[in-house]
CSV table of C-alpha atoms in Angstrom, one decimal:
chain,number,residue,atom,x,y,z
A,1,MET,CA,16.1,18.0,-22.6
A,2,SER,CA,16.0,21.7,-23.3
A,3,GLU,CA,16.6,24.3,-20.6
A,4,SER,CA,13.4,26.2,-21.4
A,5,PRO,CA,10.4,24.0,-22.2
A,6,PRO,CA,8.2,25.5,-24.9
A,7,ALA,CA,5.1,27.3,-23.9
A,8,GLY,CA,1.8,25.7,-24.9
A,9,PRO,CA,-1.1,23.6,-23.7
A,10,ALA,CA,1.0,20.9,-22.2
A,11,HIS,CA,3.1,23.2,-20.1
A,12,GLY,CA,2.7,25.8,-17.5
A,13,ALA,CA,0.4,26.7,-14.5
A,14,GLY,CA,-2.7,26.3,-16.6
A,15,HIS,CA,-2.3,22.5,-16.7
A,16,PRO,CA,-0.8,21.5,-13.3
A,17,ILE,CA,0.1,17.9,-12.6
A,18,ALA,CA,0.1,17.1,-9.0
A,19,PHE,CA,2.8,14.4,-8.6
A,20,ASP,CA,5.6,12.9,-10.8
A,21,ALA,CA,6.3,9.3,-9.7
A,22,ASN,CA,9.6,8.9,-11.5
A,23,VAL,CA,12.4,11.3,-10.9
A,24,LEU,CA,16.1,11.0,-10.1
A,25,LEU,CA,18.3,13.5,-8.2
A,26,GLY,CA,22.0,13.7,-8.1
A,27,PRO,CA,25.2,13.4,-10.2
A,28,LEU,CA,25.0,11.7,-13.6
A,29,PRO,CA,28.0,10.4,-15.7
A,30,ARG,CA,26.3,11.7,-18.9
A,31,ARG,CA,24.0,14.6,-18.0
A,32,PRO,CA,21.5,15.6,-20.8
A,33,PRO,CA,21.9,19.2,-21.8
A,34,GLY,CA,19.9,21.5,-19.5
A,35,ALA,CA,19.2,18.7,-17.0
A,36,PRO,CA,18.9,19.9,-13.4
A,37,GLU,CA,21.9,19.3,-11.2
A,38,ASP,CA,20.4,19.8,-7.7
A,39,ALA,CA,17.1,20.1,-5.9
A,40,THR,CA,16.6,23.8,-6.6
A,41,ALA,CA,17.2,23.3,-10.3
A,42,LEU,CA,14.9,20.3,-10.4
A,43,GLU,CA,12.1,22.4,-8.9
A,44,ALA,CA,12.6,25.0,-11.6
A,45,VAL,CA,12.1,22.2,-14.2
A,46,LEU,CA,9.0,21.0,-12.5
A,47,ASP,CA,7.7,24.5,-12.5
A,48,ALA,CA,8.3,24.9,-16.2
A,49,TYR,CA,6.3,21.8,-16.9
A,50,GLY,CA,3.5,22.5,-14.5
A,51,ILE,CA,4.3,19.7,-12.1
A,52,GLU,CA,3.7,20.4,-8.4
A,53,ARG,CA,5.6,17.6,-6.7
A,54,ALA,CA,8.0,14.7,-7.5
A,55,LEU,CA,8.8,11.3,-6.0
A,56,VAL,CA,12.6,11.3,-6.1
A,57,SER,CA,15.4,8.7,-5.8
A,58,HIS,CA,19.1,9.5,-5.7
A,59,THR,CA,21.4,8.6,-8.5
A,60,TYR,CA,24.1,7.7,-5.9
A,61,ALA,CA,21.8,5.2,-4.3
A,62,LYS,CA,21.0,3.6,-7.7
A,63,TRP,CA,24.5,3.5,-9.3
A,64,HIS,CA,26.9,3.6,-6.3
A,65,HIS,CA,25.8,2.7,-2.8
A,66,PRO,CA,22.1,2.4,-1.7
A,67,GLY,CA,22.7,3.2,1.9
A,68,ARG,CA,24.9,6.3,1.3
A,69,GLY,CA,22.7,7.5,-1.5
A,70,ASN,CA,19.6,7.2,0.5
A,71,ALA,CA,21.2,9.2,3.3
A,72,ARG,CA,22.2,11.9,0.7
A,73,LEU,CA,18.7,12.0,-0.6
A,74,THR,CA,17.2,12.5,2.8
A,75,ASP,CA,19.6,15.4,3.4
A,76,GLU,CA,19.2,17.0,0.0
A,77,VAL,CA,15.4,17.1,0.0
A,78,ARG,CA,14.9,18.1,3.6
A,79,ALA,CA,14.5,21.8,2.7
A,80,HIS,CA,12.4,20.9,-0.4
A,81,PRO,CA,9.0,19.6,0.7
A,82,ARG,CA,7.9,19.3,-2.9
A,83,LEU,CA,10.4,16.5,-3.4
A,84,ALA,CA,9.2,13.3,-1.7
A,85,PRO,CA,12.0,10.8,-1.0
A,86,CYS,CA,11.9,7.3,-2.5
A,87,TRP,CA,14.7,5.0,-1.2
A,88,VAL,CA,16.6,2.5,-3.3
A,89,VAL,CA,16.4,-1.0,-1.7
A,90,LEU,CA,18.4,-4.1,-2.1
A,91,PRO,CA,18.3,-7.7,-0.9
A,92,ALA,CA,20.6,-8.0,2.2
A,93,ALA,CA,22.3,-11.3,1.6
A,94,THR,CA,25.7,-9.8,0.7
A,95,GLY,CA,25.8,-7.5,3.8
A,96,GLU,CA,26.0,-4.4,1.8
A,97,VAL,CA,22.8,-3.1,3.4
A,98,PRO,CA,20.9,-3.9,6.6
A,99,PRO,CA,18.4,-6.8,6.8
A,100,GLU,CA,15.3,-6.2,4.8
A,101,THR,CA,13.0,-5.4,7.7
A,102,GLU,CA,15.5,-2.9,9.1
A,103,GLN,CA,15.8,-1.3,5.7
A,104,VAL,CA,12.1,-0.8,5.5
A,105,ALA,CA,11.9,0.5,9.0
A,106,ALA,CA,14.7,3.0,8.4
A,107,LEU,CA,13.1,4.1,5.1
A,108,LEU,CA,9.8,4.9,6.9
A,109,ALA,CA,11.5,6.5,9.9
A,110,ALA,CA,13.3,8.9,7.5
A,111,GLY,CA,10.0,10.0,6.0
A,112,ALA,CA,10.2,8.0,2.8
A,113,ARG,CA,7.0,6.3,1.7
A,114,ALA,CA,8.1,4.4,-1.4
A,115,ALA,CA,11.0,2.2,-2.5
A,116,ARG,CA,12.8,1.6,-5.8
A,117,LEU,CA,14.2,-1.7,-6.9
A,118,CYS,CA,16.9,-1.6,-9.7
A,119,PRO,CA,17.5,-5.1,-10.9
A,120,THR,CA,19.6,-4.1,-13.9
A,121,ALA,CA,21.8,-1.7,-12.1
A,122,HIS,CA,22.3,-4.1,-9.2
A,123,ALA,CA,22.5,-7.3,-11.2
A,124,LEU,CA,19.6,-9.1,-9.5
A,125,SER,CA,18.1,-12.3,-10.8
A,126,LEU,CA,14.7,-11.6,-9.3
A,127,GLU,CA,14.3,-15.2,-8.3
A,128,PRO,CA,12.0,-15.6,-5.4
A,129,TRP,CA,14.7,-17.0,-3.1
A,130,GLU,CA,16.7,-13.8,-3.8
A,131,VAL,CA,14.1,-11.1,-3.2
A,132,ALA,CA,11.3,-12.8,-1.1
A,133,PRO,CA,12.5,-11.3,2.2
A,134,LEU,CA,12.6,-7.8,0.8
A,135,LEU,CA,9.2,-8.0,-0.8
A,136,ALA,CA,7.7,-9.4,2.3
A,137,ALA,CA,9.1,-6.6,4.4
A,138,LEU,CA,7.7,-4.0,2.0
A,139,ALA,CA,4.4,-5.7,1.8
A,140,GLU,CA,4.0,-5.9,5.5
A,141,ARG,CA,4.2,-2.1,5.7
A,142,ARG,CA,2.4,-1.5,2.4
A,143,VAL,CA,5.3,0.4,0.9
A,144,PRO,CA,4.9,1.0,-2.9
A,145,LEU,CA,7.7,-0.6,-4.9
A,146,LEU,CA,8.9,1.0,-8.1
A,147,LEU,CA,10.4,-1.6,-10.5
A,148,ASP,CA,13.2,0.2,-12.4
A,149,MET,CA,14.5,-2.0,-15.2
A,150,ASP,CA,16.4,0.8,-16.9
A,151,ASN,CA,14.3,0.4,-20.0
A,152,ALA,CA,15.5,2.6,-22.9
A,153,HIS,CA,13.7,0.9,-25.8
A,154,TRP,CA,10.3,-0.7,-26.2
A,155,SER,CA,11.8,-4.0,-27.4
A,156,GLU,CA,13.7,-4.7,-24.1
A,157,PRO,CA,12.3,-7.7,-22.1
A,158,ARG,CA,10.3,-7.6,-18.9
A,159,PRO,CA,10.6,-10.0,-16.0
A,160,TRP,CA,6.9,-11.0,-16.4
A,161,ARG,CA,7.1,-14.2,-14.3
A,162,PHE,CA,8.6,-12.2,-11.4
A,163,ILE,CA,6.0,-9.5,-11.7
A,164,GLU,CA,3.1,-11.9,-11.6
A,165,TRP,CA,4.6,-13.9,-8.8
A,166,ALA,CA,5.4,-10.7,-6.7
A,167,CYS,CA,1.8,-9.4,-7.1
A,168,ARG,CA,0.2,-12.7,-6.4
A,169,GLU,CA,2.4,-13.6,-3.4
A,170,HIS,CA,2.1,-10.1,-1.9
A,171,PRO,CA,-1.3,-8.7,-2.6
A,172,THR,CA,-0.8,-5.8,-0.2
A,173,LEU,CA,2.3,-4.7,-2.1
A,174,PRO,CA,1.7,-2.0,-4.7
A,175,LEU,CA,4.1,-2.8,-7.6
A,176,VAL,CA,4.7,0.1,-10.0
A,177,LEU,CA,6.2,-0.6,-13.4
A,178,LEU,CA,8.4,2.3,-14.5
A,179,ARG,CA,8.7,3.1,-18.2
A,180,GLU,CA,6.2,0.6,-19.4
A,181,ALA,CA,6.2,0.6,-23.2
A,182,GLN,CA,3.5,0.3,-25.9
A,183,ALA,CA,4.8,-3.1,-27.2
A,184,THR,CA,3.7,-5.2,-24.1
A,185,LEU,CA,-0.1,-4.9,-24.2
A,186,ARG,CA,-0.8,-8.6,-25.0
A,187,THR,CA,1.0,-9.5,-21.8
A,188,LEU,CA,0.3,-6.4,-19.7
A,189,TYR,CA,-3.5,-6.4,-20.1
A,190,PRO,CA,-4.1,-9.9,-18.8
A,191,LEU,CA,-1.7,-9.2,-16.0
A,192,LEU,CA,-3.7,-6.1,-15.0
A,193,ASP,CA,-6.7,-8.5,-14.9
A,194,ARG,CA,-4.9,-10.9,-12.7
A,195,CYS,CA,-3.0,-8.5,-10.4
A,196,PRO,CA,-5.1,-5.7,-8.8
A,197,ASN,CA,-2.0,-4.4,-7.1
A,198,LEU,CA,-0.1,-3.8,-10.4
A,199,VAL,CA,0.3,-0.1,-11.4
A,200,VAL,CA,1.7,1.4,-14.6
A,201,GLU,CA,3.8,4.5,-14.7
A,202,THR,CA,3.1,6.6,-17.8
A,203,SER,CA,6.4,8.1,-18.9
A,204,TYR,CA,6.9,5.6,-21.8
A,205,PHE,CA,3.4,4.4,-22.3
A,206,GLN,CA,3.0,5.7,-25.8
A,207,VAL,CA,-0.1,3.6,-26.7
A,208,HIS,CA,-2.8,5.2,-28.9
A,209,ASP,CA,-5.6,5.9,-26.4
A,210,GLY,CA,-3.6,3.8,-23.9
A,211,LEU,CA,-4.3,5.9,-20.8
A,212,ALA,CA,-8.0,6.2,-21.6
A,213,THR,CA,-8.2,2.4,-22.3
A,214,VAL,CA,-6.5,1.4,-19.0
A,215,ALA,CA,-8.6,4.0,-17.0
A,216,ARG,CA,-11.8,2.7,-18.6
A,217,ARG,CA,-11.1,-1.0,-18.2
A,218,TRP,CA,-9.3,-1.1,-14.8
A,219,GLY,CA,-9.7,2.4,-13.4
A,220,ALA,CA,-7.5,5.4,-13.1
A,221,GLY,CA,-6.1,3.9,-9.9
A,222,ARG,CA,-3.9,1.6,-12.0
A,223,LEU,CA,-1.9,4.5,-13.6
A,224,VAL,CA,0.5,7.0,-12.1
A,225,PHE,CA,2.1,9.9,-14.1
A,226,GLY,CA,5.8,10.0,-14.4
A,227,THR,CA,8.5,11.7,-16.5
A,228,GLY,CA,11.8,9.9,-15.9
A,229,LEU,CA,13.6,13.3,-15.3
A,230,PRO,CA,16.4,14.1,-15.7
A,231,LEU,CA,17.4,11.2,-18.0
A,232,TRP,CA,14.3,11.7,-20.1
A,233,ASP,CA,12.5,14.8,-21.3
A,234,ALA,CA,9.2,15.6,-19.6
A,235,GLY,CA,7.5,17.0,-22.6
A,236,LEU,CA,6.2,13.7,-24.0
A,237,PRO,CA,4.5,12.4,-20.8
A,238,VAL,CA,3.1,15.8,-19.9
A,239,THR,CA,1.6,16.2,-23.4
A,240,GLY,CA,0.4,12.6,-23.3
A,241,LEU,CA,-1.6,13.1,-20.1
A,242,THR,CA,-2.9,16.5,-21.3
A,243,TYR,CA,-4.4,15.0,-24.4
A,244,ALA,CA,-5.3,11.6,-23.1
A,245,GLY,CA,-9.0,12.2,-23.3
A,246,LEU,CA,-9.5,11.4,-19.6
A,247,SER,CA,-12.4,12.7,-17.5
A,248,PRO,CA,-11.3,15.5,-15.1
A,249,ALA,CA,-11.6,13.0,-12.2
A,250,ASP,CA,-9.5,10.3,-14.0
A,251,ARG,CA,-6.9,12.9,-15.1
A,252,ALA,CA,-6.6,14.1,-11.5
A,253,ALA,CA,-6.1,10.5,-10.3
A,254,VAL,CA,-3.5,9.7,-12.9
A,255,GLY,CA,-1.8,13.1,-12.5
A,256,GLY,CA,-1.2,12.6,-8.8
A,257,GLY,CA,-4.2,11.3,-6.8
A,258,THR,CA,-3.3,7.6,-7.3
A,259,LEU,CA,0.3,8.1,-6.3
A,260,LEU,CA,-0.7,10.1,-3.2
A,261,ALA,CA,-3.1,7.4,-2.1
A,262,LEU,CA,-0.4,4.8,-2.5
A,263,LEU,CA,2.0,6.8,-0.4
A,264,GLU,CA,-0.6,7.5,2.3
A,265,GLY,CA,-1.4,3.7,2.4
A,266,CYS,CA,1.9,2.9,4.1
A,267,ARG,CA,2.0,1.6,7.6
A,268,PRO,CA,4.7,3.7,9.3
């Protein structure tokens, strides 16, 4: 990503986006040129792209240790109210993290209102007997769960059986698919019919008229704007939302209203 996003219709204060659902904070082994290195720098990038707030997980929680990384996140965003914490969660069978109900209680007590599950980074099978206690604990408190499969290319597989099972088994659990691509529509669309608690994050949803189609068929409440910062450039998703052809009300929902409603739906 460039250090200074180009000026234009997709950037700047004239086109504010209320809430970015997909942002990481913290050290990276390979940091893209110009990527923000701390909370203050991240806020400067959000300003450059006209993004008001961000839901943030910590890179240390994802790639090193969830408990320590979540603690770092809580500390690093404390003085940055624009950055809403999203904890990385993990099944507790190996003893690396507290029992699932304790994880969710600690998440909420720390002020977080969303969780991130990283099956690729944490080598999870996503079999029901592996993740059922975690999903049940999140669903009981209505904590939105972001499914982060580390997708870098549209051809990579999705755990569709798990997604359908999780949504059906836990109808009070909002399940957000991060970096959903344009190549999955024949599977995704019937799944949106079947699972009213399934939500698509927009950073990689490069479908012609895709946002407008989803908003028209299932409602703007099934879409949340995201960028994937700092691993991915924010220009494409910002431009995609700007020119999606959505009504003002739907654009406001996708640009932040849906995510805010999901976060406010938690049961602290």
